[in-house]
Amino acid sequence: MFEKFAKSSENTLYVIFRVVVGLLFAMHGLSKLGWIGGKEAMTGLFLVVGIGELLVGLGILTGLLTRISALGGLVIMIGAQIMSHLPKGINPMTNGGELSLLFLVSFLVVFALGAKKLSLGKALFGKELL
C-alpha cells in the first residue's frame, strides 16, 4: 500500500519539496536584503550572499535553471559552514549550522534530480535546461 502511494505521489511530493526549499531559501536571502524579518539590509559580502540566496531560491522554486541554482546553493552553504559555523565547533547543534546543513543536503538532492516534471524551464523550453 505504501509503495503504491509513494510511486503515484513521487512527482507531486518532489515538487512540494522543491517549492518549500526554494521559497525558504529565497526568504533567507530577502531577510539579508532587509525585506523580511525587520532587519536592516546587510552590506558587503552578506549583501552578495543575500542576492545569491534570493536567486538560488527563485531558481529552485520555479524550476528554471534548477541544477545551476542548486549548485549555487551548495557553494553558499559550504561557505556558510566553513566561514561561520565550523569555527564554532563541529557539532551543528551547538555551532548554529543545522539549518545550513539541511539546505546543503536539500541542494544535493535537487542537483541530482533536477526540476523533474513541473518546472518553468520545461513550460518555456519544452525541456529542462542543463
Coordinates of C-alpha atoms in Angstrom, one line a residue, residues 1-120:
M1 CA 0.0 0.0 0.0
F2 CA 2.7 2.5 0.9
E3 CA 4.7 1.7 -2.2
K4 CA 1.8 2.4 -4.4
F5 CA 1.2 5.7 -2.7
A6 CA 4.9 6.6 -2.9
K7 CA 5.1 5.7 -6.6
S8 CA 1.9 7.6 -7.5
S9 CA 2.9 10.7 -5.5
E10 CA 6.6 10.8 -6.3
N11 CA 6.5 13.8 -8.6
T12 CA 3.9 15.7 -6.5
L13 CA 5.9 15.2 -3.3
Y14 CA 9.2 16.3 -5.0
V15 CA 7.6 19.4 -6.4
I16 CA 6.3 20.3 -2.9
F17 CA 9.9 19.6 -1.5
R18 CA 11.4 21.8 -4.2
V19 CA 9.0 24.6 -3.8
V20 CA 9.3 24.7 0.0
V21 CA 13.2 24.6 -0.1
G22 CA 13.2 27.3 -2.8
L23 CA 10.8 29.5 -1.0
L24 CA 12.5 29.3 2.3
F25 CA 15.9 29.9 0.8
A26 CA 14.6 32.9 -1.2
M27 CA 13.1 34.3 2.1
H28 CA 16.5 33.7 3.7
G29 CA 18.0 35.9 1.0
L30 CA 15.3 38.6 1.3
S31 CA 16.0 38.8 5.1
K32 CA 19.6 39.7 4.3
L33 CA 18.4 42.4 1.9
G34 CA 16.2 43.9 4.6
W35 CA 12.9 43.0 3.0
I36 CA 11.7 40.3 5.5
G37 CA 12.2 40.0 9.2
G38 CA 12.5 43.6 10.2
K39 CA 16.3 43.7 9.9
E40 CA 18.3 46.3 8.1
A41 CA 19.8 45.4 4.8
M42 CA 23.3 43.9 5.2
T43 CA 26.3 45.2 3.3
G44 CA 29.5 43.8 1.7
L45 CA 29.7 40.0 1.4
F46 CA 26.4 39.5 3.2
L47 CA 24.6 41.6 0.6
V48 CA 26.2 39.5 -2.2
V49 CA 25.2 36.3 -0.4
G50 CA 21.7 37.6 0.2
I51 CA 21.3 38.3 -3.6
G52 CA 22.7 34.8 -4.3
E53 CA 20.3 33.2 -1.9
L54 CA 17.3 35.0 -3.4
L55 CA 18.3 33.9 -7.0
V56 CA 19.0 30.3 -5.9
G57 CA 15.7 30.1 -4.1
L58 CA 13.8 31.5 -7.1
G59 CA 15.5 29.1 -9.5
I60 CA 14.7 26.1 -7.3
L61 CA 11.2 27.3 -6.6
T62 CA 10.3 27.9 -10.2
G63 CA 12.3 25.1 -11.7
L64 CA 14.2 27.4 -14.0
L65 CA 17.9 26.5 -14.2
T66 CA 17.3 24.2 -11.3
R67 CA 20.6 22.3 -11.2
I68 CA 22.7 25.5 -11.6
S69 CA 20.6 27.1 -8.8
A70 CA 21.2 24.0 -6.6
L71 CA 25.0 24.2 -7.4
G72 CA 25.0 27.9 -6.3
G73 CA 23.1 27.0 -3.1
L74 CA 25.7 24.3 -2.4
V75 CA 28.5 26.8 -2.8
I76 CA 26.8 29.3 -0.5
M77 CA 26.1 26.7 2.2
I78 CA 29.6 25.2 2.1
G79 CA 30.9 28.8 2.5
A80 CA 28.5 29.3 5.4
Q81 CA 29.7 26.1 7.1
I82 CA 33.4 27.0 6.6
M83 CA 33.3 30.7 7.4
S84 CA 30.6 30.9 10.1
H85 CA 29.7 27.5 11.7
L86 CA 32.8 25.3 11.8
P87 CA 35.0 27.8 13.6
K88 CA 32.5 27.5 16.5
G89 CA 32.9 23.7 16.6
I90 CA 32.0 20.6 14.6
N91 CA 28.6 19.9 16.3
P92 CA 25.9 21.6 14.2
M93 CA 23.6 21.7 17.2
T94 CA 26.0 23.9 19.1
N95 CA 27.6 25.9 16.2
G96 CA 24.3 27.1 14.7
G97 CA 24.9 25.1 11.5
E98 CA 21.9 22.8 11.4
L99 CA 19.8 24.9 9.0
S100 CA 22.7 25.3 6.6
L101 CA 23.3 21.6 6.7
L102 CA 19.7 20.9 5.9
F103 CA 19.8 23.3 3.0
L104 CA 23.1 21.8 1.8
V105 CA 21.7 18.3 1.7
S106 CA 18.5 19.6 0.1
F107 CA 20.6 21.2 -2.7
L108 CA 22.4 17.9 -3.2
V109 CA 19.1 16.2 -3.8
V110 CA 17.8 18.9 -6.2
F111 CA 21.1 18.9 -8.0
A112 CA 20.9 15.1 -8.5
L113 CA 17.2 15.1 -9.5
G114 CA 16.8 18.4 -11.4
A115 CA 13.4 20.0 -11.7
K116 CA 11.5 16.8 -12.7
K117 CA 8.1 17.3 -14.3
L118 CA 6.7 20.6 -13.1
S119 CA 9.0 23.4 -13.9
L120 CA 9.1 26.8 -15.6

